[in-house]
Coordinates of C-alpha atoms and ligand atoms in Angstrom, one line a residue:
M1 CA 6.7 7.1 1.0
C2 CA 10.1 8.2 2.2
G3 CA 12.8 5.6 1.8
I4 CA 16.0 4.9 3.7
V5 CA 19.0 2.8 2.7
G6 CA 22.2 2.7 4.7
Y7 CA 25.5 0.6 3.9
T8 CA 28.8 -0.1 5.9
G9 CA 31.3 -2.4 4.3
R10 CA 34.4 -2.3 2.0
R11 CA 32.9 -1.3 -1.0
D12 CA 32.1 2.1 -2.4
A13 CA 29.0 3.0 -0.6
Q14 CA 27.4 5.4 -3.3
P15 CA 26.5 3.0 -6.0
I16 CA 24.9 0.6 -3.5
L17 CA 22.9 3.2 -1.8
L18 CA 21.8 4.5 -5.1
E19 CA 20.7 1.1 -6.5
G20 CA 18.8 0.3 -3.2
I21 CA 17.0 3.8 -3.1
A22 CA 16.2 3.3 -6.6
R23 CA 14.3 0.1 -5.8
L24 CA 12.2 2.2 -3.4
E25 CA 11.4 4.9 -6.1
Y26 CA 7.9 3.5 -6.9
R27 CA 6.8 4.4 -3.4
G28 CA 6.7 8.1 -4.2
Y29 CA 8.8 11.1 -3.1
D30 CA 9.9 14.6 -4.2
S31 CA 13.4 14.7 -3.5
A32 CA 16.5 12.6 -2.5
G33 CA 19.8 12.7 -0.9
L34 CA 22.8 10.9 0.2
A35 CA 25.7 11.2 2.7
T36 CA 29.0 9.3 2.7
V37 CA 31.6 9.2 5.4
N38 CA 35.1 9.5 4.4
G39 CA 36.9 11.4 7.0
K40 CA 34.2 13.7 7.1
L41 CA 30.7 13.9 5.9
Y42 CA 30.1 14.1 2.1
V43 CA 26.4 15.2 1.2
R44 CA 24.6 15.7 -2.1
K45 CA 20.9 16.4 -2.5
A46 CA 18.4 17.0 -5.4
V47 CA 14.9 18.0 -5.8
G48 CA 12.8 15.7 -7.9
R49 CA 13.6 12.3 -9.1
I50 CA 16.7 10.0 -8.3
A51 CA 17.8 10.7 -11.7
E52 CA 18.4 14.4 -10.6
L53 CA 20.4 13.0 -7.7
R54 CA 22.5 10.9 -9.9
S55 CA 23.1 14.0 -12.4
A56 CA 24.3 16.0 -9.3
L57 CA 26.8 13.1 -8.5
N58 CA 28.0 12.8 -12.0
G59 CA 31.6 13.4 -12.3
Q60 CA 31.8 14.3 -8.4
P61 CA 31.0 10.9 -6.9
L62 CA 31.0 10.6 -3.0
A63 CA 33.8 8.5 -1.9
G64 CA 33.5 6.4 1.4
T65 CA 32.6 3.0 2.3
S66 CA 29.7 3.8 4.6
G67 CA 26.8 6.1 4.1
I68 CA 23.1 6.6 4.2
C69 CA 20.5 7.7 1.5
H70 CA 17.0 8.9 1.5
T71 CA 14.0 9.8 -0.4
R72 CA 11.6 12.3 1.0
W73 CA 7.8 12.6 0.6
A74 CA 7.4 16.2 1.9
T75 CA 5.4 16.6 5.1
H76 CA 6.9 19.4 7.1
G77 CA 8.4 22.1 4.7
N78 CA 8.4 22.5 0.9
V79 CA 10.1 20.4 -1.6
T80 CA 13.6 22.1 -1.6
E81 CA 17.1 20.9 -1.5
A82 CA 17.3 22.3 2.0
N83 CA 14.6 20.3 3.3
A84 CA 15.7 17.1 1.6
H85 CA 17.5 14.5 3.8
P86 CA 20.0 13.9 5.2
H87 CA 20.2 16.6 7.7
L88 CA 23.2 17.6 9.6
S89 CA 23.9 18.8 13.0
A90 CA 25.6 22.3 13.2
D91 CA 29.1 21.0 13.7
G92 CA 28.8 18.5 10.9
A93 CA 29.4 15.8 13.3
I94 CA 26.0 13.9 12.5
A95 CA 24.0 13.1 9.6
V96 CA 20.4 11.9 9.9
V97 CA 17.8 10.4 7.5
H98 CA 14.3 9.9 8.8
N99 CA 10.9 8.3 7.8
G100 CA 7.9 9.2 9.9
V101 CA 6.8 12.4 11.6
I102 CA 8.0 14.2 14.8
E103 CA 5.2 15.7 16.3
N104 CA 6.6 17.7 18.9
Y105 CA 9.5 19.1 16.5
D106 CA 8.3 22.6 16.9
A107 CA 8.7 22.7 20.8
L108 CA 12.1 20.8 20.6
K109 CA 13.1 23.4 17.7
R110 CA 12.4 26.4 20.0
Q111 CA 14.3 24.6 22.9
L112 CA 17.3 24.1 20.6
Q113 CA 17.2 27.5 19.1
A114 CA 17.3 29.0 22.7
Q115 CA 20.4 27.1 23.1
G116 CA 21.8 28.8 20.0
V117 CA 21.3 26.2 17.5
N118 CA 20.8 27.4 14.0
F119 CA 18.3 25.5 11.7
N120 CA 18.8 25.2 8.0
S121 CA 15.3 23.6 7.0
Q122 CA 11.8 23.7 7.9
T123 CA 11.6 20.0 8.6
D124 CA 10.8 18.1 11.7
T125 CA 13.8 15.9 11.0
E126 CA 16.4 18.4 11.5
V127 CA 15.6 18.5 15.4
I128 CA 17.0 15.1 15.5
A129 CA 20.3 15.7 14.2
H130 CA 20.8 18.7 16.6
L131 CA 19.5 16.8 19.5
I132 CA 21.5 13.8 19.0
A133 CA 24.5 16.2 18.7
S134 CA 23.5 17.7 21.9
F135 CA 24.0 14.4 23.6
L136 CA 27.1 13.4 21.9
K137 CA 30.3 12.8 23.8
D138 CA 32.3 9.8 22.8
D139 CA 29.7 7.3 22.0
L140 CA 27.3 7.7 19.2
V141 CA 24.8 4.8 20.1
E142 CA 24.5 6.3 23.6
A143 CA 23.8 9.8 22.0
V144 CA 21.0 8.4 19.8
R145 CA 19.7 6.4 22.6
Q146 CA 19.6 9.4 25.0
A147 CA 18.0 11.6 22.2
L148 CA 15.1 9.1 21.3
P149 CA 12.9 9.6 24.4
S150 CA 12.3 13.3 23.5
L151 CA 10.9 12.4 20.1
K152 CA 7.2 12.1 20.2
G153 CA 5.7 10.8 17.0
T154 CA 7.1 8.1 14.7
Y155 CA 10.6 7.5 13.3
G156 CA 12.5 5.0 11.2
L157 CA 16.0 6.5 11.2
A158 CA 19.7 5.9 10.3
V159 CA 22.7 8.2 11.7
V160 CA 26.3 8.2 10.7
S161 CA 29.1 10.5 12.0
P162 CA 32.8 10.9 10.6
R163 CA 33.8 10.7 14.4
F164 CA 32.8 7.2 14.4
P165 CA 33.7 5.7 10.7
N166 CA 31.8 2.8 9.4
L167 CA 29.2 3.1 12.1
I168 CA 25.5 3.3 11.3
V169 CA 23.0 3.5 14.1
G170 CA 19.3 2.9 13.4
A171 CA 16.1 3.3 15.4
R172 CA 12.5 2.3 15.1
L173 CA 9.3 3.5 16.4
G174 CA 6.3 3.1 14.3
S175 CA 8.2 3.4 10.7
P176 CA 9.7 0.2 9.4
L177 CA 13.5 -0.4 9.3
V178 CA 15.2 -3.7 8.2
V179 CA 18.7 -4.6 8.8
G180 CA 20.4 -6.6 5.9
L181 CA 23.2 -8.9 6.9
G182 CA 25.9 -9.6 4.6
E183 CA 29.6 -10.8 4.9
G184 CA 31.8 -8.1 5.8
E185 CA 29.3 -5.6 5.2
N186 CA 25.8 -4.8 6.7
F187 CA 22.7 -2.9 5.5
L188 CA 19.8 -0.8 6.5
A189 CA 16.5 0.0 4.7
S190 CA 13.1 0.9 5.3
D191 CA 12.0 -1.9 3.1
S192 CA 13.8 -5.2 2.5
S193 CA 13.0 -4.9 -1.3
A194 CA 16.0 -2.3 -1.5
L195 CA 18.3 -5.1 -0.1
G196 CA 17.6 -7.9 -2.5
G197 CA 20.8 -9.1 -4.1
Y198 CA 23.1 -7.5 -1.4
A199 CA 22.0 -9.0 1.9
K200 CA 21.6 -12.6 2.3
S201 CA 19.3 -12.3 5.4
V202 CA 17.3 -9.7 7.3
I203 CA 16.3 -8.7 10.8
Y204 CA 13.0 -6.7 11.1
L205 CA 13.3 -4.2 13.8
E206 CA 10.5 -3.9 16.2
D207 CA 9.4 -0.6 17.9
N208 CA 11.6 1.0 20.5
Q209 CA 14.7 -1.1 19.1
M210 CA 17.9 0.2 17.9
C211 CA 20.5 -1.5 15.6
V212 CA 24.2 -0.8 15.6
L213 CA 25.8 -1.6 12.4
T214 CA 29.6 -2.1 11.3
P215 CA 31.0 -4.0 8.4
E216 CA 31.5 -7.0 10.9
R217 CA 29.0 -6.5 13.4
C218 CA 25.3 -6.2 13.8
E219 CA 23.7 -5.6 17.2
V220 CA 19.9 -5.2 18.1
L221 CA 19.4 -3.3 21.4
D222 CA 16.4 -2.4 23.3
A223 CA 15.8 1.0 24.9
D224 CA 17.9 0.2 27.8
R225 CA 20.8 -0.9 25.6
T226 CA 20.4 -4.6 26.3
R227 CA 21.5 -6.7 23.4
L228 CA 18.5 -8.5 22.0
D229 CA 18.3 -12.0 20.2
A230 CA 16.7 -10.8 17.1
E231 CA 15.0 -13.5 14.8
I232 CA 16.9 -13.6 11.3
H233 CA 14.9 -14.2 8.2
A234 CA 16.2 -15.4 4.9
L235 CA 15.7 -12.7 2.2
D236 CA 13.9 -14.1 -0.9
W237 CA 14.5 -11.8 -3.8
A238 CA 14.1 -12.5 -7.6
P239 CA 15.5 -9.9 -9.6
A240 CA 12.9 -10.5 -12.5
D241 CA 10.3 -9.2 -10.0
N242 CA 11.2 -5.6 -10.9
D243 CA 11.3 -6.2 -14.5
L244 CA 9.0 -4.3 -16.8
G245 CA 9.5 -6.7 -19.7
A246 CA 7.7 -5.5 -22.9
F247 CA 5.2 -3.4 -21.0
A248 CA 5.4 0.5 -20.9
H249 CA 4.4 0.8 -17.3
Y250 CA 4.3 -1.3 -14.0
M251 CA 0.5 -0.6 -13.8
L252 CA -0.1 -2.1 -17.3
K253 CA 2.2 -5.1 -16.4
E254 CA 0.4 -5.5 -13.2
I255 CA -2.9 -5.5 -14.9
Y256 CA -2.0 -8.2 -17.2
E257 CA -0.7 -10.3 -14.4
Q258 CA -4.2 -10.6 -12.8
P259 CA -5.2 -14.0 -14.2
E260 CA -2.0 -15.5 -12.6
V261 CA -2.5 -13.7 -9.5
I262 CA -5.9 -14.9 -8.9
G263 CA -4.9 -18.5 -9.7
R264 CA -2.0 -17.9 -7.2
A265 CA -4.3 -16.5 -4.5
L266 CA -6.4 -19.8 -5.0
A267 CA -3.5 -22.3 -5.2
G268 CA -3.2 -24.5 -2.5
R269 CA -6.4 -23.4 -0.6
L270 CA -9.2 -25.2 -2.1
D271 CA -10.5 -28.3 -0.4
V272 CA -12.6 -29.7 -3.1
A273 CA -13.4 -32.9 -1.0
E274 CA -14.9 -30.7 1.7
A275 CA -16.1 -28.0 -0.6
T276 CA -14.3 -25.4 1.5
A277 CA -11.1 -23.6 1.7
H278 CA -8.1 -23.9 3.9
F279 CA -5.7 -21.2 5.2
E280 CA -2.5 -21.9 6.8
G281 CA -1.9 -18.8 8.7
L282 CA -5.1 -18.0 10.3
N283 CA -4.1 -19.6 13.5
L284 CA -7.7 -20.3 14.6
D285 CA -9.2 -23.8 14.8
A286 CA -12.5 -24.7 13.8
N287 CA -14.1 -24.3 17.2
Q288 CA -12.6 -20.7 17.5
L289 CA -13.8 -19.9 14.0
R290 CA -17.4 -21.0 14.8
Q291 CA -17.5 -18.7 17.9
V292 CA -16.5 -15.5 15.9
D293 CA -19.9 -13.8 15.3
R294 CA -19.0 -10.6 13.7
L295 CA -16.0 -9.1 11.6
I296 CA -14.8 -5.6 11.5
M297 CA -12.8 -4.9 8.2
T298 CA -10.6 -2.1 8.3
A299 CA -8.4 -0.8 5.5
C300 CA -7.5 2.3 3.4
G301 CA -7.9 3.3 -0.3
T302 CA -8.3 0.4 -2.7
S303 CA -8.1 -2.0 0.3
Y304 CA -11.1 -0.4 1.6
H305 CA -12.9 -1.0 -1.5
A306 CA -12.0 -4.8 -1.4
A307 CA -13.3 -4.8 2.2
L308 CA -16.7 -3.2 1.0
I309 CA -16.9 -6.2 -1.3
G310 CA -16.0 -8.5 1.4
E311 CA -18.8 -7.3 3.5
H312 CA -21.2 -8.5 0.8
L313 CA -19.4 -12.1 0.5
F314 CA -19.4 -12.7 4.0
E315 CA -23.2 -11.5 4.3
Q316 CA -24.1 -13.9 1.4
F317 CA -21.9 -16.9 2.0
A318 CA -21.3 -17.0 6.0
R319 CA -24.4 -15.0 6.8
M320 CA -22.0 -13.0 9.2
P321 CA -22.3 -9.3 10.2
V322 CA -19.4 -7.4 8.9
E323 CA -18.7 -3.7 9.4
V324 CA -16.2 -1.9 7.3
E325 CA -14.2 0.9 8.6
Y326 CA -11.7 3.4 7.2
A327 CA -8.7 2.6 9.2
S328 CA -7.9 6.3 9.9
E329 CA -11.3 6.6 11.6
F330 CA -11.7 3.3 13.1
R331 CA -8.2 3.8 15.1
Y332 CA -9.7 6.9 17.1
R333 CA -13.0 5.4 17.8
N334 CA -14.0 3.4 20.7
P335 CA -16.8 1.1 19.3
P336 CA -18.3 -1.7 21.7
L337 CA -16.5 -5.0 20.6
D338 CA -17.1 -8.3 22.2
K339 CA -14.6 -11.2 22.4
N340 CA -16.0 -12.8 19.4
T341 CA -15.5 -9.9 17.1
I342 CA -12.4 -10.4 14.9
V343 CA -10.8 -7.3 13.4
V344 CA -9.4 -7.8 9.8
G345 CA -6.8 -5.5 8.3
I346 CA -6.7 -5.4 4.6
T347 CA -3.5 -4.1 3.1
Q348 CA -1.4 -4.5 0.2
S349 CA 1.9 -3.1 1.7
G350 CA 1.3 -4.2 5.3
E351 CA 2.8 -0.9 6.2
T352 CA -0.1 1.6 6.1
A353 CA 0.3 3.7 9.2
D354 CA -3.5 3.9 9.8
T355 CA -4.3 0.3 9.2
L356 CA -1.3 -0.6 11.5
A357 CA -2.6 1.5 14.1
A358 CA -6.2 0.5 13.9
I359 CA -4.7 -3.3 14.4
R360 CA -2.5 -2.4 17.2
E361 CA -5.5 -0.6 19.0
S362 CA -7.6 -3.7 18.4
K363 CA -5.2 -5.8 20.0
R364 CA -4.7 -3.5 22.8
K365 CA -8.3 -4.0 23.6
G366 CA -8.0 -7.9 23.4
Q367 CA -9.4 -8.3 20.0
R368 CA -8.2 -11.1 17.8
T369 CA -6.8 -9.8 14.5
I370 CA -6.2 -11.1 11.1
G371 CA -4.2 -9.4 8.3
I372 CA -4.9 -9.9 4.6
C373 CA -1.7 -8.6 3.2
N374 CA 0.6 -8.9 0.2
V375 CA 4.1 -8.2 1.7
A376 CA 5.6 -11.1 3.8
G377 CA 7.5 -9.4 6.9
S378 CA 5.7 -6.2 6.5
S379 CA 4.6 -4.7 9.9
I380 CA 0.9 -5.7 9.7
A381 CA 2.0 -9.2 8.6
R382 CA 4.2 -9.7 11.7
E383 CA 1.9 -8.2 14.3
V384 CA -1.6 -9.8 13.5
D385 CA -2.7 -12.9 15.2
G386 CA -3.4 -14.6 11.8
D387 CA -2.2 -13.8 8.3
V388 CA -3.5 -14.6 5.0
Y389 CA -1.1 -13.8 2.1
L390 CA -2.1 -12.6 -1.2
H391 CA 0.8 -13.9 -3.1
A392 CA 0.3 -11.2 -5.8
G393 CA 4.1 -10.5 -6.1
P394 CA 5.6 -7.0 -5.8
E395 CA 3.0 -4.3 -6.9
I396 CA 5.3 -1.5 -8.0
G397 CA 2.5 0.8 -9.8
V398 CA 1.1 3.3 -7.2
A399 CA -2.2 2.6 -8.3
S400 CA -3.2 -0.8 -7.0
T401 CA -4.5 -3.4 -9.4
K402 CA -3.3 -6.9 -8.9
A403 CA -3.4 -6.7 -5.2
F404 CA -7.1 -5.6 -5.3
T405 CA -8.2 -8.7 -7.3
A406 CA -6.0 -10.8 -5.2
Q407 CA -7.8 -9.3 -2.1
L408 CA -11.3 -10.2 -3.7
T409 CA -10.1 -13.7 -4.5
V410 CA -8.9 -14.3 -0.9
L411 CA -12.0 -12.6 0.7
T412 CA -14.4 -15.1 -1.3
L413 CA -12.3 -17.9 -0.2
L414 CA -12.5 -16.7 3.4
A415 CA -16.2 -16.2 3.3
V416 CA -16.5 -19.8 1.9
H417 CA -14.2 -21.1 4.7
F418 CA -16.5 -19.3 7.5
G419 CA -19.6 -20.1 5.6
R420 CA -18.9 -23.9 5.4
M421 CA -18.9 -23.8 9.3
R422 CA -22.2 -22.2 9.4
H423 CA -24.9 -22.4 6.9
L424 CA -23.3 -22.9 3.6
S425 CA -24.1 -25.9 2.0
Y426 CA -21.7 -28.6 0.4
Q427 CA -23.4 -28.1 -3.0
A428 CA -23.0 -24.3 -2.8
G429 CA -19.4 -24.4 -1.7
A430 CA -18.5 -26.8 -4.4
R431 CA -20.3 -24.5 -6.9
I432 CA -18.4 -21.5 -5.5
L433 CA -15.0 -23.4 -5.8
D434 CA -15.7 -24.4 -9.5
E435 CA -16.8 -20.9 -10.3
L436 CA -13.6 -19.3 -8.7
Q437 CA -11.4 -21.9 -10.5
A438 CA -12.8 -20.4 -13.8
M439 CA -11.8 -16.8 -12.9
P440 CA -8.2 -16.6 -14.1
D441 CA -9.5 -17.7 -17.7
A442 CA -12.4 -15.0 -17.4
V443 CA -10.0 -12.4 -16.4
R444 CA -7.8 -13.4 -19.3
E445 CA -10.8 -13.2 -21.7
T446 CA -11.8 -9.7 -20.4
L447 CA -8.3 -8.4 -20.8
K448 CA -9.2 -8.8 -24.7
C449 CA -11.3 -5.4 -24.1
H450 CA -8.1 -3.5 -24.0
D451 CA -8.0 -2.0 -27.4
Q452 CA -11.6 -1.1 -27.2
V453 CA -11.0 0.7 -23.9
A454 CA -8.0 2.5 -25.4
R455 CA -10.4 3.9 -28.2
I456 CA -13.0 4.9 -25.6
A457 CA -10.3 6.8 -23.7
Q458 CA -9.6 8.8 -26.8
K459 CA -13.2 10.0 -26.8
Y460 CA -13.2 11.0 -22.9
H461 CA -9.8 12.0 -21.9
H462 CA -10.7 15.8 -21.9
A463 CA -13.3 15.5 -19.5
S464 CA -12.9 17.3 -16.2
T465 CA -15.3 15.3 -14.2
M466 CA -16.4 11.6 -14.6
L467 CA -19.1 9.6 -12.5
Y468 CA -18.9 5.8 -11.7
L469 CA -22.2 4.2 -11.0
G470 CA -23.0 0.7 -9.7
R471 CA -25.1 -1.1 -7.2
Q472 CA -24.5 -3.9 -4.7
Y473 CA -21.3 -5.8 -5.4
L474 CA -20.6 -3.2 -8.2
Y475 CA -20.8 -0.2 -5.9
P476 CA -17.5 -0.6 -4.3
L477 CA -16.2 -1.1 -7.9
A478 CA -17.6 2.3 -8.8
L479 CA -15.8 3.8 -6.0
E480 CA -12.6 1.9 -7.0
G481 CA -13.0 3.1 -10.7
A482 CA -13.2 6.6 -9.6
L483 CA -10.2 6.2 -7.3
K484 CA -8.1 4.7 -10.2
L485 CA -9.0 7.6 -12.4
K486 CA -8.4 10.2 -9.9
E487 CA -5.1 9.0 -8.8
I488 CA -3.5 8.7 -12.1
S489 CA -5.2 11.0 -14.5
Y490 CA -5.9 13.9 -12.0
I491 CA -9.6 14.0 -13.5
H492 CA -12.1 14.7 -10.8
A493 CA -14.2 11.5 -10.4
E494 CA -16.9 10.2 -7.9
G495 CA -18.3 6.8 -7.5
Y496 CA -21.9 6.4 -6.3
P497 CA -24.5 3.7 -5.8
A498 CA -26.3 4.4 -9.1
A499 CA -29.8 5.1 -7.4
E500 CA -28.3 7.9 -5.1
M501 CA -27.8 10.0 -8.1
K502 CA -31.2 11.5 -7.7
H503 CA -30.4 12.6 -4.3
G504 CA -27.9 15.2 -5.4
P505 CA -25.0 14.3 -7.5
I506 CA -27.4 14.1 -10.8
A507 CA -27.2 18.0 -10.9
L508 CA -23.6 17.5 -12.2
V509 CA -24.8 15.6 -15.2
D510 CA -24.5 17.4 -18.6
E511 CA -23.3 16.6 -22.1
N512 CA -19.6 17.1 -20.8
T513 CA -19.8 14.7 -17.7
P514 CA -19.6 11.1 -18.7
S515 CA -20.7 8.2 -16.5
V516 CA -19.3 4.9 -16.5
F517 CA -22.3 2.5 -15.5
L518 CA -21.4 -1.0 -14.3
V519 CA -24.5 -3.3 -15.5
P520 CA -23.7 -6.8 -15.8
H521 CA -26.7 -8.9 -15.4
G522 CA -27.8 -9.7 -11.8
S523 CA -30.5 -9.2 -9.1
V524 CA -30.5 -5.4 -9.8
Y525 CA -30.1 -5.2 -13.4
D526 CA -33.3 -3.6 -14.2
K527 CA -32.8 -1.2 -11.3
V528 CA -29.5 0.0 -12.7
M529 CA -30.9 0.3 -16.3
S530 CA -33.5 2.7 -15.0
N531 CA -30.7 4.8 -13.4
L532 CA -28.8 4.6 -16.7
E533 CA -32.0 6.2 -18.6
E534 CA -32.1 8.9 -15.8
I535 CA -28.8 10.0 -16.7
K536 CA -29.2 9.5 -20.5
A537 CA -32.4 11.7 -20.3
R538 CA -30.4 14.6 -19.0
G539 CA -27.9 14.2 -21.7
G540 CA -24.9 12.6 -20.1
P541 CA -22.7 10.6 -22.1
I542 CA -22.7 6.8 -21.0
I543 CA -20.0 4.4 -21.0
A544 CA -21.4 1.0 -20.0
I545 CA -19.6 -2.0 -18.8
A546 CA -21.9 -5.0 -19.6
C547 CA -22.1 -8.8 -20.3
A548 CA -21.2 -9.4 -24.0
E549 CA -24.7 -10.9 -24.8
D550 CA -26.5 -7.9 -23.4
K551 CA -28.0 -6.2 -26.6
H552 CA -30.3 -3.9 -24.4
V553 CA -27.8 -1.8 -23.0
E554 CA -25.9 -1.6 -26.3
A555 CA -28.9 0.4 -27.7
K556 CA -28.7 2.9 -24.7
A557 CA -25.1 3.6 -23.9
D558 CA -22.7 5.7 -26.1
D559 CA -20.0 3.3 -25.5
I560 CA -19.9 -0.2 -24.4
I561 CA -17.3 -2.3 -22.9
H562 CA -18.1 -6.1 -22.7
V563 CA -17.2 -8.5 -20.0
P564 CA -17.7 -12.1 -19.7
S565 CA -20.9 -13.2 -18.0
V566 CA -20.0 -14.5 -14.6
P567 CA -22.0 -15.1 -11.3
E568 CA -23.0 -11.7 -9.5
Y569 CA -20.6 -12.2 -6.6
L570 CA -17.6 -12.6 -9.0
Q571 CA -18.5 -9.6 -11.3
P572 CA -16.1 -7.2 -9.4
L573 CA -13.2 -9.4 -10.5
V574 CA -14.0 -8.9 -14.2
T575 CA -15.3 -5.6 -13.9
A576 CA -12.0 -4.2 -12.4
I577 CA -10.1 -4.8 -15.6
P578 CA -11.9 -2.3 -18.0
L579 CA -11.9 0.2 -15.0
Q580 CA -8.1 0.0 -14.5
L581 CA -7.6 0.0 -18.3
L582 CA -9.7 3.1 -18.8
A583 CA -7.8 5.0 -16.1
Y584 CA -4.7 4.0 -17.4
H585 CA -5.4 5.0 -21.1
I586 CA -6.8 8.3 -20.1
A587 CA -3.9 9.0 -17.9
L588 CA -1.4 8.1 -20.9
L589 CA -3.4 10.4 -23.2
R590 CA -3.1 13.3 -20.7
G591 CA 0.6 12.8 -20.5
C592 CA 0.6 11.8 -16.8
D593 CA 3.4 10.0 -14.9
I594 CA 1.4 6.6 -14.5
D595 CA 3.6 4.8 -12.1
K596 CA 4.5 7.7 -10.0
P597 CA 1.5 9.9 -9.9
R598 CA 1.9 13.3 -8.5
N599 CA 1.7 13.7 -4.7
L600 CA 1.0 9.9 -4.0
A601 CA 3.0 7.4 -2.2
K602 CA 2.9 3.5 -2.7
S603 CA 2.8 2.9 0.9
V604 CA 1.5 5.7 3.2
T605 CA 3.6 5.3 6.4
V606 CA 2.6 8.5 7.9
E607 CA -1.2 9.0 9.4
Ligands
LIG1 C1 -4.5 2.5 -4.4 O1 -4.4 2.7 -5.8 C2 -3.7 3.6 -3.8 N1 -2.8 4.0 -4.3 C3 -4.0 3.6 -2.2 O2 -5.3 3.8 -2.0 C4 -3.9 2.3 -1.5 O3 -4.8 1.3 -1.6 C5 -4.0 2.5 0.2 O4 -2.9 3.7 0.5 C6 -3.9 1.4 1.0 O5 -2.7 0.9 0.8 P1 -2.3 -0.6 1.4 O6 -3.4 -1.5 0.8 O7 -0.9 -0.7 1.0 O8 -2.9 -0.7 3.0

C-alpha cells in the first residue's frame, strides 16, 4: 500500500529517497511524488510507476539534502498528479506525505475552506498540510503536535518545511513508521526494508508518538512532547533478498523457494526425543498451554485460508475447537470469549490493518494473543503476547505463495505442540515429525510439474470463469487457488467445497467453464470423484490435481497434474504448488503484471 521515505543528512536526498521508495514498490501503488528542501520546497509527482517519476526528474533533479517521498495507493480521489503526495500548505511552507485514512477529512476541509483555504486535491491528506500550517508560528514540531488531535482515523506521516531546513517531523497512529539511524544522517520510512544499507539501526514508532529528525539528532516524543527512551533495534538486511536471480518474476522465484522455506519453518523447532515441537517466542509455559481450551484464528486473504487449514490440524491433532474469523469482521463483533481462549493472528506482513485491529481489540478484552507472522519488527509481531515467525524471507510478489506454505508448516507444528500436551500419542507425534521432515523434498518433487502446468495454462487462459473444488483439507486450497487466479490474471474464479456445487454454483458449468478438482487420495476421495462426475456429466472441462499413481482420475479428467502422495493433512502443502503455477502461467499468457497486479497492495494498511 502507500509508502513513505524521508531523509535528512549531508548527501543529496533525491537518489536516496528514490532508492528507498523503489524498495517499497512491490507493495502496490498508483502514483508517486517527492519533495526536497533547498531554500524552498521542490516537488515533483507522477501518475503510474516510480519509473515515471524518475523520468519526470530526468535532467531536472531536485537539489537538497533533506526531503520526503511517497507512493500513493488511491483511497480518496482519483489517480491523478494533483492527488499524489506530497501535499503542500497554501503558502508553500509545509509538505506532507501520509499513509492511512483521515476519516473526518470532510469536516476539517469544510472548516478550513470557511477560513479561506483553497484545496488543490480531492485527498484526505491535504487537510493535514493546511491544518499544520494553521498552527505554525516558529516551531514546526509544535505545529504538528497541535494538529494531530484534530485528525480522526489513521496516519503515518512525515512533514518538512523550508522554514526549518534539515528537519523532518514524523507521527504515527495506526500506520507504521520506522526511524532509521545513521551517522550524520537520519531516515524515516513506513517499512524498514526501505532503509537497508543506509541506516544501521532502527526505532519503530508506537501509536501516538512523534519523531523529530535532523542529520545529527533523533528524538522520539509522546503526545505531550515528553522525550521518550525508545528501544533501538539493529537493522538486518541482506541485499540479495531483493535479487530476482534467473527468475522472470518474484512470484515465480518465491514459488521455487518453498522447499527451503518449509525447511526453515521446521528448523530448530523439532523435538524428536519428545515427539513434539518447540516455539521460542510463545511466552506460555506448559501449564498455561494446557489451560487453553479454544483458539480463534483471525486473518485476511491467503492467511485466512491458512487459518482454515489450521482449524483442521488443531481439530485432528490437538482435539481443540478452533474458530476462524475474517479479521475485518471479527474486529467489530463482540463474541463471548473466556479467559482460556487464545486469539491467533496469522499474517505475512504483520501490518494488515484489520488483523492488527482484531488483535488489539482482543487484547483490550483481556485475551492472550499469538501472532504467526513473517516480518520481524512489524506492528503485529511487536504487539502480540507471543509470536511465531515464519522465517520465509521477504515476500515481494503481491500474490502470497511461500508465506502460505510456511504458515501451513508452522500451524502443523503448533497443532503437534498443543496436541502432545493433550491426547496426541508419542507415536503419532513422532510420525508427524517424520512426515513433516519429508516435505521439503516432496515440494521439490512437486515443482517438476511446472512444464505440464504451463501447457495446461495454454489451453485455459482464455476462460472467463474458473471453478476450484476440493473437500476437507483441500477445500481451503480451492479457495486459495481461486484467489491466486483472480488476483493476478483477473479471471473470475470461485472456490467451493466440491459437494456444495449442487446447491447452486453448478448452474455456472458449461463447456467454457473449467473446474480445477483437487483429488489426491484420502478419506473423501470417492466422494470427490462423484462430484467430479457430476461436473463432467454437464460438459465442464476438468483439470484434476491428483496423486501420480491415480489411474482412475486420469481416465475422467481432461487434464491432470500429478503431485506426490503424502498424508492427507500435508496435501495442502503439495497441492498449493500447481495452483500457484497455474495462476502464474495463465496471468503470464494474458500479459498481466504478475508482481504488481492492478488495484492490489502487498500489505493492506487501511481497513
Ligand atoms: C494474497 O495473495 C493476497 N495478496 C492477500 O490476500 C493477503 O494474503 C492478505 O492481504 C493478508 O495479508 P497478510 O498475510 O500480510 O496479513
